[in-house]
Amino acid sequence: MQTDNFKLFVKDEDFKMKIYKIAEFVEKYLKKKYPKEEFKIILDYDGIDERAVIRIVFKKKLKMTKNTEKEIDRINEIIDNVSLRCHEKFNELMYYVLVTSDLEVL
């Protein structure tokens, strides 16, 4: 888990620990539910909206084919599922947290 910017900008230790707990939950959920997906998690902080950002970076080898759209749809489905589980488990904190994704094309 990459946390450099998050550690730099978030000073409240209690808030940090809560966000780490959510990020660990996301990581465990992804490994259990989607074991074949390669990803890394980056924690960041959006100072404008004052929200922690849990960014899931999926590592994919993609070529522009019909399957490309299916892969992107799958990533969107995964993010929707992760966000839903986070809202169920950490509802009171989700106003301060954004779960999002990026795609690292290899």
mmCIF file of C-alpha atoms in Angstrom:
data_model
loop_
_atom_site.group_PDB
_atom_site.id
_atom_site.type_symbol
_atom_site.label_atom_id
_atom_site.label_comp_id
_atom_site.label_asym_id
_atom_site.label_seq_id
_atom_site.Cartn_x
_atom_site.Cartn_y
_atom_site.Cartn_z
ATOM 1 C CA MET A 1 0.000 0.000 0.000
ATOM 2 C CA GLN A 2 1.415 3.366 -1.018
ATOM 3 C CA THR A 3 0.749 6.078 1.584
ATOM 4 C CA ASP A 4 3.284 8.899 1.087
ATOM 5 C CA ASN A 5 0.916 11.815 0.321
ATOM 6 C CA PHE A 6 -1.673 10.557 2.771
ATOM 7 C CA LYS A 7 0.836 10.501 5.650
ATOM 8 C CA LEU A 8 2.118 13.938 4.678
ATOM 9 C CA PHE A 9 -1.258 15.715 4.628
ATOM 10 C CA VAL A 10 -3.309 13.889 7.278
ATOM 11 C CA LYS A 11 -2.217 14.813 10.786
ATOM 12 C CA ASP A 12 -5.140 13.405 12.804
ATOM 13 C CA GLU A 13 -3.878 9.996 13.968
ATOM 14 C CA ASP A 14 -7.360 8.700 14.825
ATOM 15 C CA PHE A 15 -8.620 9.549 11.323
ATOM 16 C CA LYS A 16 -5.507 7.958 9.799
ATOM 17 C CA MET A 17 -6.108 4.703 11.665
ATOM 18 C CA LYS A 18 -9.747 4.592 10.538
ATOM 19 C CA ILE A 19 -8.737 5.092 6.914
ATOM 20 C CA TYR A 20 -6.015 2.439 7.178
ATOM 21 C CA LYS A 21 -8.668 0.059 8.521
ATOM 22 C CA ILE A 22 -10.914 0.762 5.516
ATOM 23 C CA ALA A 23 -7.981 0.363 3.089
ATOM 24 C CA GLU A 24 -7.046 -2.971 4.685
ATOM 25 C CA PHE A 25 -10.667 -4.084 4.370
ATOM 26 C CA VAL A 26 -10.642 -3.117 0.673
ATOM 27 C CA GLU A 27 -7.389 -4.999 0.082
ATOM 28 C CA LYS A 28 -8.607 -8.173 1.833
ATOM 29 C CA TYR A 29 -11.968 -7.998 0.061
ATOM 30 C CA LEU A 30 -10.333 -7.699 -3.362
ATOM 31 C CA LYS A 31 -7.874 -10.525 -2.709
ATOM 32 C CA LYS A 32 -10.661 -12.806 -1.522
ATOM 33 C CA LYS A 33 -13.367 -11.922 -4.057
ATOM 34 C CA TYR A 34 -11.132 -11.271 -7.103
ATOM 35 C CA PRO A 35 -7.960 -13.346 -6.558
ATOM 36 C CA LYS A 36 -6.861 -13.166 -10.207
ATOM 37 C CA GLU A 37 -6.837 -9.368 -10.358
ATOM 38 C CA GLU A 38 -3.496 -7.591 -10.028
ATOM 39 C CA PHE A 39 -3.757 -4.291 -8.200
ATOM 40 C CA LYS A 40 -2.095 -1.908 -5.810
ATOM 41 C CA ILE A 41 -3.739 0.467 -3.373
ATOM 42 C CA ILE A 42 -2.698 4.094 -3.060
ATOM 43 C CA LEU A 43 -3.931 6.231 -0.189
ATOM 44 C CA ASP A 44 -4.138 9.931 -0.901
ATOM 45 C CA TYR A 45 -5.835 12.990 0.525
ATOM 46 C CA ASP A 46 -8.021 15.505 -1.299
ATOM 47 C CA GLY A 47 -7.470 18.728 0.626
ATOM 48 C CA ILE A 48 -10.143 20.641 -1.279
ATOM 49 C CA ASP A 49 -12.979 18.260 -0.400
ATOM 50 C CA GLU A 50 -11.191 17.118 2.775
ATOM 51 C CA ARG A 51 -11.556 13.437 1.927
ATOM 52 C CA ALA A 52 -9.271 10.458 1.996
ATOM 53 C CA VAL A 53 -8.937 8.764 -1.374
ATOM 54 C CA ILE A 54 -8.469 5.010 -1.625
ATOM 55 C CA ARG A 55 -7.325 4.488 -5.195
ATOM 56 C CA ILE A 56 -7.212 0.942 -6.525
ATOM 57 C CA VAL A 57 -4.824 0.739 -9.461
ATOM 58 C CA PHE A 58 -5.542 -2.307 -11.604
ATOM 59 C CA LYS A 59 -2.643 -3.647 -13.641
ATOM 60 C CA LYS A 60 -3.832 -4.950 -17.006
ATOM 61 C CA LYS A 61 -2.424 -5.879 -20.355
ATOM 62 C CA LEU A 62 -4.940 -4.476 -22.802
ATOM 63 C CA LYS A 63 -5.151 -4.266 -26.541
ATOM 64 C CA MET A 64 -7.878 -2.362 -28.312
ATOM 65 C CA THR A 65 -10.256 -5.239 -28.936
ATOM 66 C CA LYS A 66 -13.821 -6.125 -28.093
ATOM 67 C CA ASN A 67 -12.526 -7.495 -24.784
ATOM 68 C CA THR A 68 -11.184 -4.100 -23.744
ATOM 69 C CA GLU A 69 -14.656 -2.778 -23.055
ATOM 70 C CA LYS A 70 -15.493 -5.938 -21.093
ATOM 71 C CA GLU A 71 -12.383 -5.506 -18.932
ATOM 72 C CA ILE A 72 -13.233 -1.882 -18.206
ATOM 73 C CA ASP A 73 -16.809 -2.876 -17.350
ATOM 74 C CA ARG A 74 -15.419 -5.529 -14.992
ATOM 75 C CA ILE A 75 -13.229 -2.964 -13.229
ATOM 76 C CA ASN A 76 -16.232 -0.667 -12.832
ATOM 77 C CA GLU A 77 -18.229 -3.571 -11.394
ATOM 78 C CA ILE A 78 -15.431 -4.362 -8.930
ATOM 79 C CA ILE A 79 -15.257 -0.733 -7.771
ATOM 80 C CA ASP A 80 -19.037 -0.613 -7.347
ATOM 81 C CA ASN A 81 -18.916 -3.792 -5.245
ATOM 82 C CA VAL A 82 -16.030 -2.533 -3.105
ATOM 83 C CA SER A 83 -17.765 0.815 -2.535
ATOM 84 C CA LEU A 84 -20.990 -0.921 -1.560
ATOM 85 C CA ARG A 85 -19.204 -3.173 0.952
ATOM 86 C CA CYS A 86 -17.355 -0.189 2.426
ATOM 87 C CA HIS A 87 -20.611 1.724 2.827
ATOM 88 C CA GLU A 88 -22.186 -1.275 4.546
ATOM 89 C CA LYS A 89 -19.287 -1.740 6.960
ATOM 90 C CA PHE A 90 -18.059 1.849 7.491
ATOM 91 C CA ASN A 91 -21.163 3.920 6.757
ATOM 92 C CA GLU A 92 -20.391 6.775 9.158
ATOM 93 C CA LEU A 93 -16.945 7.341 7.623
ATOM 94 C CA MET A 94 -17.786 7.127 3.946
ATOM 95 C CA TYR A 95 -18.581 10.851 3.697
ATOM 96 C CA TYR A 96 -14.846 11.356 4.231
ATOM 97 C CA VAL A 97 -13.628 8.584 1.933
ATOM 98 C CA LEU A 98 -13.666 8.145 -1.831
ATOM 99 C CA VAL A 99 -12.987 4.694 -3.298
ATOM 100 C CA THR A 100 -11.941 4.989 -6.920
ATOM 101 C CA SER A 101 -9.802 3.241 -9.522
ATOM 102 C CA ASP A 102 -7.152 3.757 -12.136
ATOM 103 C CA LEU A 103 -5.894 1.460 -14.830
ATOM 104 C CA GLU A 104 -2.193 0.838 -15.338
ATOM 105 C CA VAL A 105 -1.819 -0.601 -18.822
ATOM 106 C CA LEU A 106 1.192 -2.871 -19.045
#
